[in-house]
Short mmCIF file of C-alpha atoms and ligand atoms in Angstrom, two decimals:
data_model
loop_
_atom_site.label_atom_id
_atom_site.label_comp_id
_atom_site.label_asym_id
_atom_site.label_seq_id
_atom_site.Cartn_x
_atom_site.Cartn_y
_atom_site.Cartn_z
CA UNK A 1 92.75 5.96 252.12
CA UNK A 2 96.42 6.33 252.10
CA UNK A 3 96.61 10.00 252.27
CA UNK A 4 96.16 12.88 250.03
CA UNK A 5 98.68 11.10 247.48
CA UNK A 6 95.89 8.68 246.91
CA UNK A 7 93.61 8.27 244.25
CA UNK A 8 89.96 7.54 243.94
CA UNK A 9 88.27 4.70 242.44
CA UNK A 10 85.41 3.68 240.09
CA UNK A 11 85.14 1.21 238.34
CA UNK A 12 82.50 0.46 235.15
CA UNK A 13 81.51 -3.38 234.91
CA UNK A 14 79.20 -3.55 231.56
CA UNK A 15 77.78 -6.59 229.52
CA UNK A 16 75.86 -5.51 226.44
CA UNK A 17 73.06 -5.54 228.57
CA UNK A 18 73.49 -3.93 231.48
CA UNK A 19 76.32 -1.28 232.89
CA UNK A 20 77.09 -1.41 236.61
CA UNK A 21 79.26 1.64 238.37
CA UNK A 22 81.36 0.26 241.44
CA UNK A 23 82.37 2.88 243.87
CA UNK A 24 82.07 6.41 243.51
CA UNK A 25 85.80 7.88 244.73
CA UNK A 26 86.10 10.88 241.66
CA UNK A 27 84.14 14.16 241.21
CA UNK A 28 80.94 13.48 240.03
CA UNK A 29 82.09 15.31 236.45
CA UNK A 30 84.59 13.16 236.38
CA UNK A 31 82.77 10.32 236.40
CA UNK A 32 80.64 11.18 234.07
CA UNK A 33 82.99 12.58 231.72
CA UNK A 34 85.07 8.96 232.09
CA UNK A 35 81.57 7.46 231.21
CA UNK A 36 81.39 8.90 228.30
CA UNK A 37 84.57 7.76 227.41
CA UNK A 38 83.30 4.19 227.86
CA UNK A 39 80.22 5.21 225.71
CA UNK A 40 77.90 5.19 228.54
CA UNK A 41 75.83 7.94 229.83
CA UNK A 42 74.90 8.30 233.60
CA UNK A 43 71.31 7.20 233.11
CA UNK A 44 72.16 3.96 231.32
CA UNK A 45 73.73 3.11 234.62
CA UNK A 46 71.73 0.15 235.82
CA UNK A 47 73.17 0.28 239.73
CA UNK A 48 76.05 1.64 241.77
CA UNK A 49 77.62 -1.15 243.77
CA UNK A 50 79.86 -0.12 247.04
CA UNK A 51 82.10 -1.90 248.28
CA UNK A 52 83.36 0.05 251.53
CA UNK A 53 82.27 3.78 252.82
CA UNK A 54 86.31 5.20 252.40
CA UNK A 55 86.48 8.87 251.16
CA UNK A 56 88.53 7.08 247.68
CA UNK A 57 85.29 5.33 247.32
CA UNK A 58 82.53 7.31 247.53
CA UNK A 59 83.79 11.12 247.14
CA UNK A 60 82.26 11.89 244.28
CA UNK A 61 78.50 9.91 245.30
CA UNK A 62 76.78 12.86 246.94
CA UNK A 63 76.81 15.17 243.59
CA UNK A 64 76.24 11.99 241.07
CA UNK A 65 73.12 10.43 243.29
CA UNK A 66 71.38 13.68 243.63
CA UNK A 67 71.80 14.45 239.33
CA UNK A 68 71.01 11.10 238.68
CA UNK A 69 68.38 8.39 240.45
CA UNK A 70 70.71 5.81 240.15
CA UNK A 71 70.15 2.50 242.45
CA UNK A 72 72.81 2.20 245.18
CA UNK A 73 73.40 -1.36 246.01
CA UNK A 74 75.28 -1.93 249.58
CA UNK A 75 74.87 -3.77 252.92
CA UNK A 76 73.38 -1.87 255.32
CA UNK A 77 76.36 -0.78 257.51
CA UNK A 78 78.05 0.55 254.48
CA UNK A 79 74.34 2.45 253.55
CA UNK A 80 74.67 3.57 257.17
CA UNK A 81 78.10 5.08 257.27
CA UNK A 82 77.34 6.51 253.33
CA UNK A 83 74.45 8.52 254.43
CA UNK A 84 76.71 10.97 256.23
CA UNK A 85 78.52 11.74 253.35
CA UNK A 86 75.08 13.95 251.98
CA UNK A 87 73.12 11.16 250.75
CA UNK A 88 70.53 11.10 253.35
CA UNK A 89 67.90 11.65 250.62
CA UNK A 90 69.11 9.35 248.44
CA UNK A 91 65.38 7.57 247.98
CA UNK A 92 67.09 4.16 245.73
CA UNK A 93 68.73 2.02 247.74
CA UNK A 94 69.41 -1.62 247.02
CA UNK A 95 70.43 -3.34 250.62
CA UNK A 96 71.67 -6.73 250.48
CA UNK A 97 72.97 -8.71 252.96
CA UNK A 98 76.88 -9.41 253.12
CA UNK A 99 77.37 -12.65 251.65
CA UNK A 100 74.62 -12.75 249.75
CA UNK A 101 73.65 -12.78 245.83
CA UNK A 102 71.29 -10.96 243.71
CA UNK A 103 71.14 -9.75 239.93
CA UNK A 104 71.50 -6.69 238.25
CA UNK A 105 69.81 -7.45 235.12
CA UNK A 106 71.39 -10.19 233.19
CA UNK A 107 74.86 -10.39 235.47
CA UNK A 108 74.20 -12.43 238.89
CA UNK A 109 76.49 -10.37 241.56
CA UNK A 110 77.70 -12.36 244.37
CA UNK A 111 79.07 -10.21 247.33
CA UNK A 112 81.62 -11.69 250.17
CA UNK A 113 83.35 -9.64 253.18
CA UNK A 114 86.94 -9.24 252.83
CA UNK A 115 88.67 -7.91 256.09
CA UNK A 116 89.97 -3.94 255.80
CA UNK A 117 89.06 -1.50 258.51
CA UNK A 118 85.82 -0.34 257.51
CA UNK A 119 82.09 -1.27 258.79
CA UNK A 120 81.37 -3.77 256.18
CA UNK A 121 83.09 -4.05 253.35
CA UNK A 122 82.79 -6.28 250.92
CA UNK A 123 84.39 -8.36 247.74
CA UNK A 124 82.48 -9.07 244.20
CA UNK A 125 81.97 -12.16 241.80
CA UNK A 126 80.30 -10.66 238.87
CA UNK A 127 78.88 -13.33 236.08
CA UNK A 128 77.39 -12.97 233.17
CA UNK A 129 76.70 -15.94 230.61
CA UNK A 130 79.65 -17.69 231.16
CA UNK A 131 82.19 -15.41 231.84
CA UNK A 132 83.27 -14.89 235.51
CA UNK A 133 84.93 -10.88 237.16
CA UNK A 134 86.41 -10.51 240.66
CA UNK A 135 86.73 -8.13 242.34
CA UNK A 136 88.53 -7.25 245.33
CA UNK A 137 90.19 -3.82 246.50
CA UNK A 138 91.06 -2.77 250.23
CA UNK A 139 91.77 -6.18 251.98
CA UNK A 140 94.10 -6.89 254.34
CA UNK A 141 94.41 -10.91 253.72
CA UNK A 142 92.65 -13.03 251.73
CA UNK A 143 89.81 -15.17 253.82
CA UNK A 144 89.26 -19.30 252.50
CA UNK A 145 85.53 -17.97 251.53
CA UNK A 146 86.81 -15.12 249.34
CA UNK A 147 89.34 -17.62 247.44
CA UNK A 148 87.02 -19.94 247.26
CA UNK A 149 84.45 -17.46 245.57
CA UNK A 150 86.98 -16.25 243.02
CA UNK A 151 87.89 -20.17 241.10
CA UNK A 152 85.17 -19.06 238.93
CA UNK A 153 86.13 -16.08 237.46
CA UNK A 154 88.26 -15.35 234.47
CA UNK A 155 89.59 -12.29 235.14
CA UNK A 156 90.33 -10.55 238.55
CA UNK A 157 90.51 -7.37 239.61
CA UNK A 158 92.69 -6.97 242.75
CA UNK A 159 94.97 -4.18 244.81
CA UNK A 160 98.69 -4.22 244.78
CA UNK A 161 98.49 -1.50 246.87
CA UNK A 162 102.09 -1.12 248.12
CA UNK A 163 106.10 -2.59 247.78
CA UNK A 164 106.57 -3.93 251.44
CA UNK A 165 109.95 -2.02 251.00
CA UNK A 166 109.22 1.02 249.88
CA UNK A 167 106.16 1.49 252.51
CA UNK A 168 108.77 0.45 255.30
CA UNK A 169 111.21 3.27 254.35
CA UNK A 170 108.71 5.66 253.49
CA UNK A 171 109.61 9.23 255.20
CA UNK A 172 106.14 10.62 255.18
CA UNK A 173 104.03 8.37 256.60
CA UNK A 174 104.05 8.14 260.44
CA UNK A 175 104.87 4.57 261.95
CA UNK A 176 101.04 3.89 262.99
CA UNK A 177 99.66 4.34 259.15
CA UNK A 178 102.20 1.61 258.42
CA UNK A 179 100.96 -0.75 260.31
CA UNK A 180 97.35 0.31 259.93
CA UNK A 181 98.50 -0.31 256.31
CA UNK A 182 100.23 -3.27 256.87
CA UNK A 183 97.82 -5.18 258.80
CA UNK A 184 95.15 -7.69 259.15
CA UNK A 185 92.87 -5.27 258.05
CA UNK A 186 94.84 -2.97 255.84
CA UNK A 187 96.15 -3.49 252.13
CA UNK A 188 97.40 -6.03 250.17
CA UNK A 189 101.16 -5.58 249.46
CA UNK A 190 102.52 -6.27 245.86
CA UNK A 191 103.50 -9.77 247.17
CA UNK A 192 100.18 -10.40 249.00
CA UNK A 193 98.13 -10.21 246.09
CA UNK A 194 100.50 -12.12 244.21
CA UNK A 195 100.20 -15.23 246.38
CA UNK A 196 96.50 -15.00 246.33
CA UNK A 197 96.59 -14.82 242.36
CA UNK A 198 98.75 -17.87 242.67
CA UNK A 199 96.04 -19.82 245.30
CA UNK A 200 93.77 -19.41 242.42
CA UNK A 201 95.88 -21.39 239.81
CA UNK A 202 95.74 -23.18 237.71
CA UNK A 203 91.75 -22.52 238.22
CA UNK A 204 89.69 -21.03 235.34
CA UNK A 205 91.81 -17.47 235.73
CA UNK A 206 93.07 -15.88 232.30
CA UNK A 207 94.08 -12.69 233.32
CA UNK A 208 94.77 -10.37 236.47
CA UNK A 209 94.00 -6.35 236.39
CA UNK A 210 96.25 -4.43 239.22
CA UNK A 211 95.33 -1.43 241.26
CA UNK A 212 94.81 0.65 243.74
CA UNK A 213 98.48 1.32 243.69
CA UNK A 214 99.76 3.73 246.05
CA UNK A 215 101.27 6.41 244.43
CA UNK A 216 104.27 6.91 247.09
CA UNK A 217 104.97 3.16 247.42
CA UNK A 218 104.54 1.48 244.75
CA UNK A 219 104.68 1.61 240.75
CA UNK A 220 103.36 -0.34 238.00
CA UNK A 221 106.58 -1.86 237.29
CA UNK A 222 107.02 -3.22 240.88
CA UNK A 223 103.58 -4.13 241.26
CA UNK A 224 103.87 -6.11 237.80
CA UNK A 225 107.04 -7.47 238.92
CA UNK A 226 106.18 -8.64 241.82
CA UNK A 227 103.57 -11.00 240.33
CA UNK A 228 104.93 -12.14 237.11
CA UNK A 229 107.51 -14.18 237.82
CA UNK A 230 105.13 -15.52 240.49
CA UNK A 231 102.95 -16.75 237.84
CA UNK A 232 106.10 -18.07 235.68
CA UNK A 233 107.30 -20.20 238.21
CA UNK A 234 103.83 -21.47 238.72
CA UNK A 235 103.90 -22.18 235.08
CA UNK A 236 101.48 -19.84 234.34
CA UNK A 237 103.52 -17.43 231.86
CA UNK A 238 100.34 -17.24 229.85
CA UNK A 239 98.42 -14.95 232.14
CA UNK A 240 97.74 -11.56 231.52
CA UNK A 241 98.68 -9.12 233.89
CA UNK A 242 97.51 -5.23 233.71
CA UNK A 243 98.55 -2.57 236.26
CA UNK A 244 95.39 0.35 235.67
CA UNK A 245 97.38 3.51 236.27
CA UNK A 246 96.82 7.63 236.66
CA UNK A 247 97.92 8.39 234.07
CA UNK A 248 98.43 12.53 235.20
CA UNK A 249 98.85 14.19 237.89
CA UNK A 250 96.90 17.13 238.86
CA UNK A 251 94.82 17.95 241.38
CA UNK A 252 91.86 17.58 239.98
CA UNK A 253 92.92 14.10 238.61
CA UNK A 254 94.31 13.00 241.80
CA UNK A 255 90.96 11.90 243.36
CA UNK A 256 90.54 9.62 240.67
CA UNK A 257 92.33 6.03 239.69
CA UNK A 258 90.70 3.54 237.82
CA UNK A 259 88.00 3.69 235.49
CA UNK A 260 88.03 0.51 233.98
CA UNK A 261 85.69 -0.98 231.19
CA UNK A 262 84.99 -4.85 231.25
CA UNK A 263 83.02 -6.14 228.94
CA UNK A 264 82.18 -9.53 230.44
CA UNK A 265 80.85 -11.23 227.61
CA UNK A 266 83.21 -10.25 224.83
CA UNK A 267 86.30 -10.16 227.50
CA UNK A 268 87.86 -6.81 225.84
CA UNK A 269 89.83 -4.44 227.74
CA UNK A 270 89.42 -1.01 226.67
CA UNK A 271 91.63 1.96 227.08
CA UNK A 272 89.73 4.84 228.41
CA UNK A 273 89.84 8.85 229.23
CA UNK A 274 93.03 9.84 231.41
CA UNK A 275 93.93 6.21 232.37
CA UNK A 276 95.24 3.52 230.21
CA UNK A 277 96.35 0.11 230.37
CA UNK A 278 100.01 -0.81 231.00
CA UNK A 279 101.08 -4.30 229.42
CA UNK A 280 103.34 -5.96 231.07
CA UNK A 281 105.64 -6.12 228.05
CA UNK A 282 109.30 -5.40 229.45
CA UNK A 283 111.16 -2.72 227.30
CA UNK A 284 114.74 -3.01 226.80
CA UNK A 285 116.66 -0.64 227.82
CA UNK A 286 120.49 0.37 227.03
CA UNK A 287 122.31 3.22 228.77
CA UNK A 288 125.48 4.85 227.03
CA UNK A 289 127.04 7.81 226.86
CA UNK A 290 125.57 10.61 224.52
CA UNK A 291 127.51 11.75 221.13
CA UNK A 292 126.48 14.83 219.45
CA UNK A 293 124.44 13.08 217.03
CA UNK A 294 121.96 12.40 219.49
CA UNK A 295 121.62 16.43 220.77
CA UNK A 296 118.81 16.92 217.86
CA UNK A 297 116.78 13.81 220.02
CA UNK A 298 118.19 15.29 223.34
CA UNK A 299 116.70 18.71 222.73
CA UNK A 300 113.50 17.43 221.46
CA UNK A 301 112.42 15.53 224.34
CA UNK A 302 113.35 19.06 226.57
CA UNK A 303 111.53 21.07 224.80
CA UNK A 304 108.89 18.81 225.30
CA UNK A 305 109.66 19.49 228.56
CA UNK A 306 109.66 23.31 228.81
CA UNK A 307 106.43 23.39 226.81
CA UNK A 308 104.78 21.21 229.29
CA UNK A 309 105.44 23.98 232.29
CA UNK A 310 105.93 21.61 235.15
CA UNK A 311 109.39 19.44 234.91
CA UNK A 312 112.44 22.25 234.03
CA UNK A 313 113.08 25.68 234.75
CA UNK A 314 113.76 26.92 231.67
CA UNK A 315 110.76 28.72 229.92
CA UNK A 316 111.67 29.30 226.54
CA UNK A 317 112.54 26.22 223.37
CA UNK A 318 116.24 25.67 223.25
CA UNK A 319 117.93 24.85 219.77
CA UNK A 320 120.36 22.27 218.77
CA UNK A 321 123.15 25.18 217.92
CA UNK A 322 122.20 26.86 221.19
CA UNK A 323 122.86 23.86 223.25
CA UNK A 324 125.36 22.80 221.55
CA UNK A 325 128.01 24.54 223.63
CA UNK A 326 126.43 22.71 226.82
CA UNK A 327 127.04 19.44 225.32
CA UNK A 328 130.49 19.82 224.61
CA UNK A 329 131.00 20.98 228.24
CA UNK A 330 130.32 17.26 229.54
CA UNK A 331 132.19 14.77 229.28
CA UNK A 332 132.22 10.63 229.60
CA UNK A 333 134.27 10.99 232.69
CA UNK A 334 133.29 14.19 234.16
CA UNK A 335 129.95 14.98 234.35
CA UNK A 336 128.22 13.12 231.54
CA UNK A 337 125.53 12.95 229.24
CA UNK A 338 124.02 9.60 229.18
CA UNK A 339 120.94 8.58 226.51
CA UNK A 340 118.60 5.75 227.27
CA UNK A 341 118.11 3.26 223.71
CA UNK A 342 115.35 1.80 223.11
CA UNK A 343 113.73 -0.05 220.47
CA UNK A 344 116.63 2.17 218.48
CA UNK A 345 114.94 6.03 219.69
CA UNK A 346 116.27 8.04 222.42
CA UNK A 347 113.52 7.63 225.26
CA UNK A 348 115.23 10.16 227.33
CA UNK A 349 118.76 11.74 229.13
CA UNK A 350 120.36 12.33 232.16
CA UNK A 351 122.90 14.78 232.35
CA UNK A 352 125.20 15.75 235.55
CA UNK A 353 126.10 19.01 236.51
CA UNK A 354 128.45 21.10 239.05
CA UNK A 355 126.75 21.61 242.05
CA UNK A 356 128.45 24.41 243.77
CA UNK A 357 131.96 25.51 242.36
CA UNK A 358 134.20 24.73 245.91
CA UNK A 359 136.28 22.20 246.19
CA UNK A 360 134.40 21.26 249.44
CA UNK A 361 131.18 20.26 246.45
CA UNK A 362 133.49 18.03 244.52
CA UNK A 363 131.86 14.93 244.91
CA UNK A 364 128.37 16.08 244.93
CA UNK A 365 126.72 16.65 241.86
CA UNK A 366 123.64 17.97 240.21
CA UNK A 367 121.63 15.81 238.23
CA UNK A 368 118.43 16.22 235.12
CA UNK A 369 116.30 13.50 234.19
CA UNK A 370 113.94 14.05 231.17
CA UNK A 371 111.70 11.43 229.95
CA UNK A 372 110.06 11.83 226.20
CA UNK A 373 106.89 12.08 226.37
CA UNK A 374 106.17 8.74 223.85
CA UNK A 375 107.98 6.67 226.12
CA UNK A 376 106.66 7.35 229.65
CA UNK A 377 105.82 4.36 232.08
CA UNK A 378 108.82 2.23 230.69
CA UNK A 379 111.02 2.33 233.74
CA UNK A 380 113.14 4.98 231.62
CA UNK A 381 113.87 7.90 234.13
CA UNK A 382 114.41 4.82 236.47
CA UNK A 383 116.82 3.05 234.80
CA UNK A 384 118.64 6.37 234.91
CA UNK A 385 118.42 7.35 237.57
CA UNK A 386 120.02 3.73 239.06
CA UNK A 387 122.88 3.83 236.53
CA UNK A 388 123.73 7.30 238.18
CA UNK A 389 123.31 5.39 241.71
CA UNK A 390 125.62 2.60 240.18
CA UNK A 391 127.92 4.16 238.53
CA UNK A 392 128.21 7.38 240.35
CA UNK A 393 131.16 6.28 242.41
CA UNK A 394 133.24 5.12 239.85
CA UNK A 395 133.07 9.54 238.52
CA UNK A 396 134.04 10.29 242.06
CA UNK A 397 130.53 11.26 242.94
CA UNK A 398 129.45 10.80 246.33
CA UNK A 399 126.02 12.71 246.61
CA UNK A 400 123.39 12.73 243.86
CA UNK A 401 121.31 16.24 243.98
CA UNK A 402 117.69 16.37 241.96
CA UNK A 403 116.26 20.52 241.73
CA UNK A 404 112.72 19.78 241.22
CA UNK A 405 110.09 21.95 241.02
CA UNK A 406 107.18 21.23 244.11
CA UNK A 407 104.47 20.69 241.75
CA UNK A 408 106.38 18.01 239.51
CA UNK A 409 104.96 15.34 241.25
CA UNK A 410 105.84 12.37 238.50
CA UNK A 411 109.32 13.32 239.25
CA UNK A 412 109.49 13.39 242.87
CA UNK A 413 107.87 9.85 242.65
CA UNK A 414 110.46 8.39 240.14
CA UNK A 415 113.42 10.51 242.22
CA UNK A 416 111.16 8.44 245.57
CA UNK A 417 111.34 5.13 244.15
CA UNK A 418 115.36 5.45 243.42
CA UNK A 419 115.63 6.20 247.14
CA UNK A 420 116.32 9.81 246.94
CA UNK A 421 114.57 11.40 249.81
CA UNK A 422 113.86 15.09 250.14
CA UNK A 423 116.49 17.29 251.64
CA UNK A 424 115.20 20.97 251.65
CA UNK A 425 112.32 23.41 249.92
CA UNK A 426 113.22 26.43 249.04
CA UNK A 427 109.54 28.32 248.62
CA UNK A 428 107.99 30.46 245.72
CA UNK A 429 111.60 30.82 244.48
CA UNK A 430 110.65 30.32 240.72
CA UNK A 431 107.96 32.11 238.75
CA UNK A 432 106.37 30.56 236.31
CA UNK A 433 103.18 32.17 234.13
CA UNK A 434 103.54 34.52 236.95
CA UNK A 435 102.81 31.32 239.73
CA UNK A 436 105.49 31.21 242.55
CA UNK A 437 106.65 28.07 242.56
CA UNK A 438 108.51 25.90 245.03
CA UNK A 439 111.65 24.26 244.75
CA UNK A 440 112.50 20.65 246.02
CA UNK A 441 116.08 19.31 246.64
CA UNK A 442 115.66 15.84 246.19
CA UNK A 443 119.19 13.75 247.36
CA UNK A 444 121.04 10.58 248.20
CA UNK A 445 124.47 9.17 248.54
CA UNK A 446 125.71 6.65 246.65
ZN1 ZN B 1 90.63 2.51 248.98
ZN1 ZN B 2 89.52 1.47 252.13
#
């Protein structure tokens, strides 16, 4: 556990024969509802394998067990630890011993320890017929035994939980989390897992799923980048790579992170409830300056915006005529408009703003970043928001200022990653659908 920025996990491994639940970290609706997403109802579960007794793993096992009968396979230090968590009559447990291997119907689970700071926790080689799964989340470093156990599967399932960088420079987390994070028995960085994907090459490995991300220090786009070009140089261009993202944010939501469907047999990933799977596939992406042609696109993706309550002030549509006199306000060289191409639509804008009107402000200015809805999770809000770090300078701008409301969490994340850091709250001082809301000033100099 991270902190209460972190999400859950559960995980669905099925073969036609047989489904098997790892980890329980979401509401017990949830995962049922995420189930049923996958086709699969509670009671076809055939076991629930744990692989450690953190609150991200096994939240949601206390309301699921006593609803449903379902087997719990552990060790019995995990059991142990689990039964405080409400499960004390739990009547089906499955104990096996770390390091062991027994079947769930027709897929043969081997378990292994992998070092992370809880009382036994444990790694998975799934096989069925003669496809291989790993599966490894909350490890500090990879042990020989655990590499050695994962040369026989085809896919892996492994945490990039954090960017070294961002972790290190993180504001919020106090210096002892970081190196609880960090260490022996912590989390695998973005690079970490990345050098143990590349121990297991060339090896029988097709394709990599990513997770477990921290949601204040890492993103889908580092995690993937981190690895790829790993795998390039290693001449392994060929292998898949998935990052399994949230794909909202609310609370609700937050507990939970991947729910991911592996069908062993027919080797199919499948796209499922809230979550879905992020191809590596890198988007191109062209900054200019905006014309007036593109204020019909430009007022689009706002009102997208506005309608979805959380990521602008405004409250009401806007038109093309009624902005119309905002656009011609900006200019190239003082506070711009700037458009993001790609694939030949408009994927979103930035637009800078007067902060204050005295001289004293000059240099400091406001920016909006709005992303269109279609094209979220393609790096566009932070390609932005770097060409307003790069180019800032060069308008006479030495401060970059972000308003955002508290609750807009994706945007305080993409406003994170760029390096702004928070530098005030101003409390309750919006209203919207009556709700006080907070407002964040999100800054950095450039
Ligand atoms: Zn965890
Ligand atoms: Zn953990």
């Amino acid at each position: 556990m991270l902190g209460s920025g972190s999400a859950g996990n559960s995980a669905l491994v099925s073969t036609s024969h047989c489904h098997i639940l790892i980890d329980g970290g979401l509401s017990a609706r949830q995962i049922v509802v995420r189930l049923e997403q996958c086709g699969v109802a509670p009671e076809q579960l055939d076991g629930l394998l744990l692989t450690h007794e953190h609150g991200d793993h096994v939240c949601g096992l206390e309301v699921l067990c006593r609803k449903f009968a379902i087997p719990i396979y552990c060790n019995s230090q995990t059991a142990e630890a689990i039964r405080c968590f409400g499960l004390g009559e739990h009547k089906n447990w499955r104990i096996f011993r770390t390091g062991g291997e027994f079947t769930i119907c027709d897929v043969l689970v081997q378990s292994f320890p992998v070092p992370h700071d809880a009382v036994e926790p444990v790694g998975y080689a799934f096989h069925a017929g003669n496809r291989g799964l790993g599966f490894i989340t909350d490890l500090g470093f990879p042990t020989k035994m655990l590499i050695e156990r994962l040369r026989e599967v085809h896919t892996l399932v492994i945490e990039t939980n954090h960017d070294e960088k961002l972790l290190q420079s993180d504001p919020h987390r106090p210096w002892p989390v970081k190196q609880r994070i960090m260490s022996r028995h912590g989390h695998l960085s973005n690079a970490a897992a990345a050098s143990v994907i590349e121990q297991l090459l060339p090896g029988k490995i097709e394709r990599v799923v990513l997770g477990h991300l921290s949601r204040d220090c890492n993103t889908p786009e580092l995690a993937i980048s981190a690895v790829r070009p790993q795998m390039e140089r290693a001449g392994r261009a060929d292998l898949e790579i998935f990052c399994a993202i949230t794909r909202r944010f609310s609370t609700d939501v937050r507990k939970c992170a991947l729910l991911l469907q592996w069908s062993m047999t027919a080797g199919l990933l499948k796209e499922s409830g809230e979550h879905r799977w992020s191809q590596t596939a890198a988007t191109k992406i062209r900054i200019r300056d905006a014309t007036e042609a593109d204020l019909p696109a430009i007022v689009e993706i706002h009102n997208a915006a506005i309608a979805s309550g959380s990521s602008t002030a405004q409250l009401d549509p806007v038109t093309v005529e009624g902005r119309r006199e905002w656009f011609r306000a900006h200019s190239p060289a003082q506070y711009p408009i700037w458009v993001a191409d790609l694939d030949s639509a408009i994927g979103g804008w930035l637009s800078f703003r007067e902060f204050l009107p005295r001289c004293a402000y000059r240099g400091t200015v406001e920016l909006s970043v709005y992303v269109s809805e279609q094209f979220r999770r393609r790096g566009v809000g932070r390609k932005l928001l770097q060409e307003a770090i790069a180019r800032g300078p060069q308008l006479g701008m030495h401060s970059l200022v972000g308003l955002i409301f508290g609750h807009n969490e994706p945007s305080i994340a993409l406003f994170r990653v760029a390096g702004f850091e928070r530098w005030g709250l101003l409390p309750g001082v919006a209203r919207v659908n009556q709700s006080p809301r907070n407002l964040t000033i999100f800054g950095r100099h450039v």
